Amino acid sequence: MSGRARVTLFAALATLLTSWSLVPLVESAGWLLQAALLLGVQCVVGAGARRVPLARSLTVAAQVLVSLLLLAILFGGKGGSTGTGPMAYLVSDFGALFRQGVQDVGTFAMPAPLTDGIRLLLVTGVLLIGLLVDLLAVTARTAAASGLPLLALYSVAAGLSGGGGASWISFLLAGCGYLMLLLAEGRDRLAQWGRVFGGGARDRTTAASGLGAGAGGQVTAPVRTGRRIGAVALGLALVVPAALPSLGGGMLGAAGDGEGSGSGPGGTISAVNPLVSLQSSLNAQDNRVVLKYRTDSPQQGDQYLRILALDEFNGVKWEASGRTLTDVPERMPNPPGLGGSVLQSATEVRTSVSAADTYTQRYLPMPYPATSVDIGGKWRFEPVGRTLVGDQLGKDRFQNVQGAMYTVRSLLLQPTAQQLQKAPAPDPVVRAEYTKLPDNLPPVVADTARSVTQGAKDDYTRAVKLQDFFAVNGGFRYNTRTASGTGPQAVARFLAEKEGFCIHFAFSMAAMSRSLGIPARVAVGFTPGEAQSDGSVNVSMRDAHAWPELYFEGVGWTRFEPTPRSGITVPDYSRPQAPAAQPSAPAPLPSTSAAAPPAAPSKSDDCPPEARKLGECGAAAPKQSATGGGGPSATAVLGWTAGGVALLGLPLLPLLWRSRLRARRLGTGEVPAAWRELGDAAWDMGVVPDEALSPRRAAARVVELGRLEPEAAGAVHRVAGALERALYAPPGSEVSYPGLADDVLLARAGLLAGVGRRARLRALLLPRSAARLSWALAQRWSALTSAGSARLTALRLRLPLRGRG
C-alpha cells in the first residue's frame, strides 16, 4: 500500500472513530454503518481522482457529487415531498427530509429516536467532516490541520450529550484516530526523504544525529519517537484536567447543568428556560412515567404539579428572574395575595410523591400552594415563586429529584367566580412588576387583547374572555411540532398562524393579560396525570405542561387554562356563569382529517404526526396514493433511474472531457493545437512529453516509445513537419495542411493499438493528460494571488504615513 493510500485509509478511520461520540445522541447506532459505507465510497473516489491526477478542486468536486448522489439515492422518497418528477425525489424530497431532521432535533429529548430526518443529519455531518479531513490530510498534505474538523465533531457531540459514562471512551477513540492519522502522514513524509531518516550505519550513529541506537544496535526511528510523543500527549490530556481542580473535569468531565449556584444563605436561583425540554417531553415516543403520587385531595383532577414560574418577559424570551434563596422553612408562609374568605375555606391536603430514577429535574414538582415539604437531601426555598431548588453538592453537581420520595402538604383553594370578579385592585408593587412588557412587543398583541375583551368591566371577565378566545372560539389548533419560539415576534406569529402548543397559549395569554394591566406570569410543570386502579397516579413525560397564572388580590396567583388540549379541563371558577352559545370546556378544534372528505385525496387526510404521538389517532391504516398501485410510481422509477445513470456515468467524465477537448483542438485547424493533442494522446499511453526536444526529435521519440507501425509513424512525422513549417515560416505566410486532423487521429489509433487492454482502458477512462487541468488552475490561482498582492502593495503605498518623526 502506498503512503498516500495509507493516509487516505487512516483519515477515514479517524473520522469514523470520532463519529462514535455521536452514538449516545440517538437510540440506535445503525446509522453509523451507513455513514461508514458512504464515507468509504467518498474516500475511494478521492483516491481515484488523485491517481489520475486531477486538480484539487476537481477532486473535491467529484467527492461532493458522489456523496450527494449516494445520499439522494439512500434517502430519496422519505421526505414526503408533494412534487413530481425526478427533481422532487432527488432535490425537493431531500430538502424536506433535511428540514424534518432539524425539527426532530429540536423536538426530541436525548437519546432521540432515529428518524429518517435525524439519520440524514448524522450521515451528512459525518460525510462533511470526512471530506474536510480527507481534503486537509490527503489532498493538501496537512494532517495536523485535519484535527480541527475532528475536534469540531467531537465538541458538538460532547456538548449535546452533556458528558456521561461513555464520554471517556469517545474521547479515547477520537484521540487515537487522530494520532494514527498523524503517524501515517509522518511515515509518508519520512519515506519521501530517503534512507537517511531510516537509520545509518551502526558505527556512525551518534546522539547528535537524532538517530540514537537502541538495544542491540537498532536505530530509534523518528516514527517511534512520534509514537511516544503521541502517547505522552494523550496521557497528559487525560491526567492533567483531573489533577488541576481549576481545569475541572476537562474533556472527560461530566458537564454541569448550568443552572447557577444555590449554596449558602445568599445564593440565588438563576434564570432558566425549560421550554426545549418541555417540547421534547410532549413529543417523546416512549412516554415513560417520571412521577408517581398518592393524594387525599377530593379534586385530584385539578392538582397540577408545579415546577417553577417564569415571571420575566425581557424582550427576548420568558424566563425566571433571579431570586434570593433561603433555607426551606418548616412551615411555609401564606402565598402572596391570599387572604380573607378564600383562605378560610381552603383545605389542606397531603400528597406523597416518588420520582423515577431517570428524572433529573433540579426543581421539585409540587402542588401549589405548598405549605410544607418533607424531603431528604439539600434543597433551597425561593419564597416569591414558592419553588424548591436543589442545592450545590460539589463542583458541577447539584441536588435533583432523581429517585426522591417526598411528602407535600398544600392548600386546596376553591375561589368562586364572584370572589374573583369582586377582587380589589392589586398591590401597586405587584402590578408594576408583573405587568412589564418589552418595548419590542408588536402592537398586534395589545390590539388583539383589547378587541377580545371589549365590553368587559373587570379583570376577571377579561381573563375568562382571553381564555375562551384561545381554547374555544378563536380558531386555534394544538400542535406540538410548532417551533417553540418565546420572543415577542413568536407571540405575534402565533396569533396570526393560530397553531401551537401549551407554551404558545400560556405565553400569549400572559402577554395579553399584562397589556391589559392584569399581573401575569407563566407556570411550568405537569398536569394531574392518569389515575391507576390501586389509587396512585402516574405522571408521564407527555403530561408536561405550561399555563398562565394571573394575580387577583385576596386570591393570589390563580391558574387559567387557555390550551385546547384533550384531557385538560378548565378550573370551575373560570367557567361561564350563564348559558352561552359556545361550549364551556375547551376542546381541540377538529383537524382536517375530521372534516368532510374532499373531492380528491390530500395529504391532510392522514393523521398528523403530532396527534399520532399524543395517542389521539385511531387505528386506521394510512391512506394509499391516488394511483392505487402498491408498487413505485412512474416518477419514482424515473427518479431512481436518473440517479443510477448519473452515478454510473461519473467514471465517464474524464473520457467525455478528453473527447470534447480533442474535438475542439482538431476543429480549429491550427497546427500547434493539433500538436498538443498528439502529445497528450501519447502522454495518455505512457509517453511523458519532453518540452525540451524539437518537434522532429519529439516525433521520433513518440514513434519509438509508442512502437508505432509505419503508417501511424508517418502521420506523426507529417504533423511534426507541419509544426516546423508553422514555426519557421516567413511572417504573413500561411501553412496549409488539409489532412491535419486525420493524421492526428491515425497516430492516436496507432498508439492505442500498441498497448495492452489495461493500458488502453487507463488511457480512455483515466487519462494522464488531465494533469493539465491542475496546472492551469494553479497558474490562474498564482496570477490571482500575485495581482491581489500587487494591489495591496499599491494601496499601502498610497496610504498616508502617520506617526513618523
Coordinates of C-alpha atoms in Angstrom, one line a residue, residues 173-585:
L173 CA -11.4 6.7 20.2
A174 CA -11.2 10.2 18.7
G175 CA -7.7 10.9 20.1
C176 CA -6.4 7.5 18.9
G177 CA -7.8 8.1 15.4
Y178 CA -6.2 11.4 15.1
L179 CA -2.8 10.1 16.4
M180 CA -2.9 7.2 13.9
L181 CA -3.6 9.7 11.1
L182 CA -0.6 11.8 12.2
L183 CA 1.6 8.7 12.3
A184 CA 0.5 7.6 8.8
E185 CA 1.2 11.0 7.4
G186 CA 4.5 11.2 9.2
R187 CA 5.6 7.8 7.8
D188 CA 4.6 9.0 4.3
R189 CA 6.7 12.2 4.7
L190 CA 9.7 10.4 6.1
A191 CA 9.6 7.8 3.2
Q192 CA 9.9 10.6 0.7
W193 CA 13.2 11.8 2.2
G194 CA 15.1 8.6 1.5
R195 CA 17.1 6.3 3.7
V196 CA 18.9 9.0 5.8
F197 CA 15.8 9.1 8.0
G198 CA 15.5 5.4 8.3
G199 CA 18.9 4.9 10.0
G200 CA 22.5 5.0 9.4
A201 CA 25.4 2.7 9.8
R202 CA 25.7 1.5 13.3
D203 CA 29.2 2.7 13.9
R204 CA 28.2 6.2 12.7
T205 CA 25.1 6.7 14.8
T206 CA 25.6 9.4 17.4
A207 CA 23.4 11.2 19.8
A208 CA 23.8 14.4 17.8
S209 CA 22.2 12.7 14.8
G210 CA 18.9 12.2 16.5
L211 CA 19.1 8.5 15.5
G212 CA 20.4 7.1 18.7
A213 CA 21.0 3.3 18.8
G214 CA 18.8 1.2 20.9
A215 CA 19.3 -2.3 22.4
G216 CA 21.3 -4.5 20.1
G217 CA 22.4 -1.6 18.0
Q218 CA 19.0 -0.9 16.5
V219 CA 18.2 2.6 15.5
T220 CA 15.4 4.6 17.2
A221 CA 13.5 5.9 14.2
P222 CA 11.7 9.2 14.4
V223 CA 8.4 7.2 13.8
R224 CA 8.9 5.5 17.1
T225 CA 9.7 8.8 18.8
G226 CA 6.4 10.2 17.3
R227 CA 4.5 7.3 18.8
R228 CA 6.0 8.1 22.2
I229 CA 5.2 11.8 21.9
G230 CA 1.6 11.0 20.9
A231 CA 1.2 8.6 23.8
V232 CA 2.6 11.1 26.3
A233 CA 0.3 13.9 24.9
L234 CA -2.8 11.7 25.2
G235 CA -1.9 10.7 28.7
L236 CA -1.4 14.3 29.7
A237 CA -4.8 15.2 28.2
L238 CA -6.4 12.6 30.5
V239 CA -4.4 13.2 33.7
V240 CA -3.8 16.9 33.9
P241 CA -7.5 18.0 34.0
A242 CA -8.1 15.6 36.8
A243 CA -5.0 16.8 38.7
L244 CA -5.7 20.5 38.4
P245 CA -9.1 21.5 40.1
S246 CA -9.1 24.8 38.3
L247 CA -9.5 23.0 35.0
G248 CA -12.5 21.0 36.1
G249 CA -13.0 17.6 34.5
G250 CA -11.6 18.5 31.1
M251 CA -13.0 16.8 28.1
L252 CA -13.8 13.7 30.1
G253 CA -15.5 15.5 32.9
A254 CA -19.3 15.5 33.3
A255 CA -21.0 18.6 32.2
G256 CA -22.9 20.6 34.8
D257 CA -26.4 21.6 34.4
G258 CA -25.6 25.2 34.1
E259 CA -28.4 26.4 36.2
G260 CA -26.4 28.6 38.6
S261 CA -25.5 28.2 42.2
G262 CA -27.6 28.0 45.2
S263 CA -25.4 27.3 48.1
G264 CA -25.1 29.5 51.1
P265 CA -27.7 31.8 52.6
G266 CA -27.2 34.4 50.0
G267 CA -27.4 32.1 47.0
T268 CA -29.7 33.0 44.1
I269 CA -31.7 31.0 41.6
S270 CA -30.5 31.7 38.1
A271 CA -32.8 32.3 35.1
V272 CA -33.6 29.1 33.3
N273 CA -35.6 28.2 30.3
P274 CA -37.2 24.7 30.4
L275 CA -39.1 25.2 27.1
V276 CA -37.0 22.9 24.9
S277 CA -37.2 20.0 27.4
L278 CA -40.9 20.6 27.7
Q279 CA -41.5 20.3 24.0
S280 CA -39.2 17.2 23.9
S281 CA -41.3 15.6 26.6
L282 CA -44.5 16.3 24.7
N283 CA -43.1 14.6 21.6
A284 CA -41.4 11.7 23.4
Q285 CA -42.3 8.4 21.9
D286 CA -41.6 6.2 24.9
N287 CA -43.8 8.4 27.3
R288 CA -42.1 7.0 30.3
V289 CA -43.5 7.7 33.8
V290 CA -41.5 10.2 35.7
L291 CA -43.6 10.7 38.8
K292 CA -46.0 8.7 40.9
Y293 CA -48.1 10.1 43.7
R294 CA -51.0 9.5 46.1
T295 CA -53.1 12.3 47.4
D296 CA -56.1 12.7 49.7
S297 CA -57.3 15.7 47.7
P298 CA -61.0 15.4 46.8
Q299 CA -60.3 17.2 43.5
Q300 CA -57.4 15.2 42.1
G301 CA -58.2 16.3 38.6
D302 CA -57.3 19.8 39.5
Q303 CA -54.0 19.0 41.2
Y304 CA -51.2 20.3 38.9
L305 CA -47.6 19.6 39.9
R306 CA -45.9 22.9 39.5
I307 CA -42.1 23.2 39.0
L308 CA -41.4 26.9 38.7
A309 CA -42.8 30.2 37.4
L310 CA -41.5 32.3 34.5
D311 CA -42.1 35.9 35.6
E312 CA -39.8 38.0 33.4
F313 CA -40.5 38.9 29.8
N314 CA -37.3 40.7 28.8
G315 CA -37.9 41.3 25.1
V316 CA -36.1 38.1 24.1
K317 CA -37.9 35.3 26.0
W318 CA -39.8 34.4 29.1
E319 CA -37.6 33.2 32.0
A320 CA -37.5 33.0 35.8
S321 CA -35.9 36.1 37.3
G322 CA -33.0 35.9 39.7
R323 CA -34.3 35.4 43.2
T324 CA -32.7 35.1 46.6
L325 CA -32.8 31.6 48.1
T326 CA -33.3 30.8 51.8
D327 CA -33.4 27.6 53.9
V328 CA -36.5 25.5 53.5
P329 CA -38.9 26.6 56.3
E330 CA -40.6 24.1 58.4
R331 CA -43.9 25.8 57.6
M332 CA -44.1 28.0 54.5
P333 CA -45.7 31.4 54.8
N334 CA -49.0 32.0 53.1
P335 CA -48.7 32.7 49.4
P336 CA -48.8 36.4 48.4
G337 CA -52.2 37.9 47.8
L338 CA -54.1 35.1 49.5
G339 CA -56.5 36.0 52.4
G340 CA -60.0 36.6 53.5
S341 CA -62.8 34.1 52.8
V342 CA -60.7 32.2 50.2
L343 CA -58.1 31.3 52.8
Q344 CA -60.7 30.4 55.4
S345 CA -62.5 28.0 53.0
A346 CA -59.2 26.4 51.9
T347 CA -58.5 22.7 52.8
E348 CA -55.0 21.3 53.5
V349 CA -54.3 18.1 51.5
R350 CA -51.4 15.7 51.6
T351 CA -49.6 14.3 48.6
S352 CA -46.8 11.7 48.6
V353 CA -44.6 11.7 45.5
S354 CA -41.9 9.3 44.3
A355 CA -39.7 10.3 41.3
A356 CA -38.3 7.9 38.8
D357 CA -34.5 7.3 38.7
T358 CA -34.4 8.7 35.1
Y359 CA -36.0 12.1 36.1
T360 CA -33.1 14.5 36.9
Q361 CA -35.0 17.8 37.2
R362 CA -33.4 20.2 39.7
Y363 CA -36.7 21.8 40.6
L364 CA -39.1 19.9 42.8
P365 CA -42.6 19.3 41.4
M366 CA -45.2 20.3 44.0
P367 CA -48.9 21.2 44.2
Y368 CA -49.5 24.9 44.5
P369 CA -49.5 26.5 47.0
A370 CA -47.4 24.1 49.2
T371 CA -47.3 24.7 53.0
S372 CA -44.7 22.2 54.0
V373 CA -42.3 19.7 52.3
D374 CA -40.7 16.6 53.8
I375 CA -37.8 15.5 51.7
G376 CA -34.2 14.4 52.2
G377 CA -31.2 16.0 50.6
K378 CA -30.0 19.6 50.2
W379 CA -32.8 21.9 49.0
R380 CA -33.3 25.7 49.0
F381 CA -36.5 27.7 49.0
E382 CA -37.4 30.6 46.7
P383 CA -40.2 32.5 48.5
V384 CA -41.6 34.6 45.6
G385 CA -42.2 31.7 43.2
R386 CA -42.6 29.2 46.2
T387 CA -40.2 26.9 44.5
L388 CA -37.7 24.3 45.9
V389 CA -34.4 24.1 44.0
G390 CA -31.6 21.6 44.6
D391 CA -28.6 23.0 46.4
Q392 CA -25.0 22.6 45.2
L393 CA -23.4 19.3 46.3
G394 CA -20.0 19.8 44.8
K395 CA -18.2 21.2 41.8
D396 CA -20.7 21.0 38.9
R397 CA -23.0 18.8 41.0
F398 CA -26.4 19.7 42.3
Q399 CA -29.2 18.1 44.2
N400 CA -32.0 16.9 41.9
V401 CA -35.3 14.9 42.1
Q402 CA -33.8 11.7 40.8
G403 CA -35.3 8.8 42.8
A404 CA -36.6 11.1 45.5
M405 CA -39.6 10.3 47.7
Y406 CA -41.2 13.2 49.4
T407 CA -44.4 14.4 51.0
V408 CA -46.0 17.8 50.3
R409 CA -48.8 19.5 52.2
S410 CA -50.6 22.1 50.2
L411 CA -53.8 24.2 50.2
L412 CA -56.7 23.3 48.1
L413 CA -58.1 26.7 47.1
Q414 CA -61.7 27.0 45.9
P415 CA -62.3 30.6 44.9
T416 CA -65.6 31.4 43.2
A417 CA -66.2 33.5 40.1
Q418 CA -67.9 36.1 42.3
Q419 CA -64.8 36.4 44.6
L420 CA -62.5 36.9 41.6
Q421 CA -64.9 39.3 39.9
K422 CA -65.1 41.5 43.0
A423 CA -61.3 41.3 43.8
P424 CA -59.9 44.7 44.7
A425 CA -57.1 46.4 42.7
P426 CA -53.8 44.5 43.0
D427 CA -51.0 45.8 45.1
P428 CA -49.1 48.6 43.2
V429 CA -45.8 46.8 43.7
V430 CA -47.2 43.6 42.2
R431 CA -48.9 45.4 39.3
A432 CA -45.7 47.3 38.5
E433 CA -43.5 44.2 38.4
Y434 CA -45.8 41.7 36.7
T435 CA -47.3 43.9 34.0
K436 CA -43.9 44.8 32.5
L437 CA -43.7 44.3 28.7
P438 CA -40.8 44.7 26.4
D439 CA -40.6 47.7 24.1
N440 CA -40.3 45.5 21.1
L441 CA -43.7 43.8 21.7
P442 CA -45.6 44.0 18.4
P443 CA -48.8 46.2 18.7
V444 CA -50.9 43.4 17.4
V445 CA -50.7 41.7 20.8
A446 CA -52.3 44.6 22.8
D447 CA -54.7 45.3 20.0
T448 CA -55.9 41.7 19.9
A449 CA -56.3 41.7 23.7
R450 CA -58.4 44.9 23.7
S451 CA -60.5 43.5 20.8
V452 CA -61.1 40.2 22.5
T453 CA -62.0 41.7 25.9
Q454 CA -64.1 44.5 24.5
G455 CA -67.1 45.2 26.8
A456 CA -65.6 43.5 29.9
K457 CA -65.7 45.7 33.1
D458 CA -63.4 43.8 35.4
D459 CA -60.1 41.9 35.2
Y460 CA -61.8 38.5 35.9
T461 CA -64.1 38.9 32.9
R462 CA -61.2 39.9 30.7
A463 CA -59.3 36.9 31.8
V464 CA -62.1 34.5 31.0
K465 CA -62.6 36.1 27.6
L466 CA -59.0 35.7 26.8
Q467 CA -59.1 32.0 28.0
D468 CA -62.1 31.3 25.8
F469 CA -60.5 33.1 22.8
F470 CA -57.7 30.6 22.8
A471 CA -59.5 27.5 24.0
V472 CA -62.9 27.8 22.4
N473 CA -63.8 30.4 19.8
G474 CA -60.6 31.8 18.4
G475 CA -59.9 29.1 15.8
F476 CA -56.6 27.9 17.4
R477 CA -55.2 24.4 16.9
Y478 CA -53.0 22.4 19.2
N479 CA -49.7 21.3 17.5
T480 CA -46.6 20.1 19.4
R481 CA -44.4 20.3 16.3
T482 CA -44.6 24.0 16.0
A483 CA -41.3 25.8 16.7
S484 CA -41.1 26.8 20.4
G485 CA -40.3 30.5 19.9
T486 CA -40.7 32.6 23.1
G487 CA -40.0 36.1 22.0
P488 CA -42.4 38.9 21.1
Q489 CA -42.3 38.1 17.4
A490 CA -43.2 34.5 18.3
V491 CA -46.3 35.7 20.1
A492 CA -47.4 37.8 17.1
R493 CA -46.7 34.9 14.7
F494 CA -48.8 32.6 16.9
L495 CA -51.7 35.0 16.9
A496 CA -51.5 35.0 13.1
E497 CA -51.0 31.3 12.4
K498 CA -53.2 30.1 15.3
E499 CA -51.3 26.9 15.8
G500 CA -49.0 25.9 18.6
F501 CA -48.9 24.0 21.9
C502 CA -49.1 24.9 25.6
I503 CA -46.1 27.2 25.6
H504 CA -47.6 29.5 22.9
F505 CA -51.0 29.6 24.5
A506 CA -49.6 30.3 28.0
F507 CA -47.1 33.0 26.9
S508 CA -49.6 34.7 24.6
M509 CA -52.3 34.9 27.3
A510 CA -49.8 36.1 29.9
A511 CA -48.5 38.8 27.5
M512 CA -52.0 39.9 26.5
S513 CA -53.1 40.0 30.2
R514 CA -50.2 42.2 31.0
S515 CA -51.1 44.5 28.2
L516 CA -54.5 44.9 29.9
G517 CA -52.9 45.7 33.2
I518 CA -53.5 42.3 34.8
P519 CA -50.4 40.9 36.6
A520 CA -49.5 37.6 34.9
R521 CA -46.7 35.0 34.8
V522 CA -46.3 31.5 33.3
A523 CA -46.0 28.3 35.4
V524 CA -44.3 25.2 34.1
G525 CA -45.0 21.7 35.5
F526 CA -47.3 18.7 34.9
T527 CA -51.0 18.2 34.5
P528 CA -52.6 15.9 37.2
G529 CA -51.6 12.6 35.4
E530 CA -53.5 9.4 35.0
A531 CA -55.2 7.6 37.9
Q532 CA -54.4 3.9 38.4
S533 CA -56.5 1.1 39.8
D534 CA -54.5 1.0 43.1
G535 CA -55.3 4.6 43.8
S536 CA -52.0 6.0 42.7
V537 CA -51.5 8.5 39.9
N538 CA -48.9 8.2 37.1
V539 CA -47.4 11.4 35.7
S540 CA -45.6 10.8 32.3
M541 CA -43.5 12.9 30.0
R542 CA -46.5 13.9 27.9
D543 CA -48.1 15.4 30.9
A544 CA -45.6 18.2 30.8
H545 CA -47.5 21.5 30.6
A546 CA -47.3 25.3 30.8
W547 CA -50.2 27.5 31.9
P548 CA -50.7 31.2 32.8
E549 CA -51.1 32.4 36.3
L550 CA -53.0 35.7 36.9
Y551 CA -52.9 37.7 40.1
F552 CA -56.1 38.7 42.0
E553 CA -55.9 40.4 45.3
G554 CA -57.4 38.2 48.1
V555 CA -56.9 35.1 46.0
G556 CA -53.3 35.3 44.9
W557 CA -51.9 33.6 41.8
T558 CA -54.7 31.9 40.0
R559 CA -54.4 29.3 37.3
F560 CA -56.2 29.7 33.9
E561 CA -56.2 27.1 31.1
P562 CA -56.2 28.5 27.5
T563 CA -54.7 25.4 25.9
P564 CA -57.2 23.4 23.8
R565 CA -55.6 20.0 24.5
S566 CA -57.6 16.8 25.1
G567 CA -57.5 15.6 28.7
I568 CA -57.3 19.2 30.2
T569 CA -60.2 20.8 32.0
V570 CA -60.6 24.4 32.9
P571 CA -60.9 25.4 36.5
D572 CA -64.5 25.7 37.8
Y573 CA -64.0 29.4 38.7
S574 CA -63.2 30.2 35.1
R575 CA -66.3 28.7 33.6
P576 CA -69.1 31.0 32.3
Q577 CA -71.8 31.5 34.9
A578 CA -74.6 31.9 32.4
P579 CA -75.5 29.6 29.4
A580 CA -73.6 30.5 26.3
A581 CA -73.7 29.5 22.7
Q582 CA -70.1 28.3 22.8
P583 CA -69.2 25.1 24.8
S584 CA -67.9 25.9 28.3
A585 CA -65.0 23.5 28.3

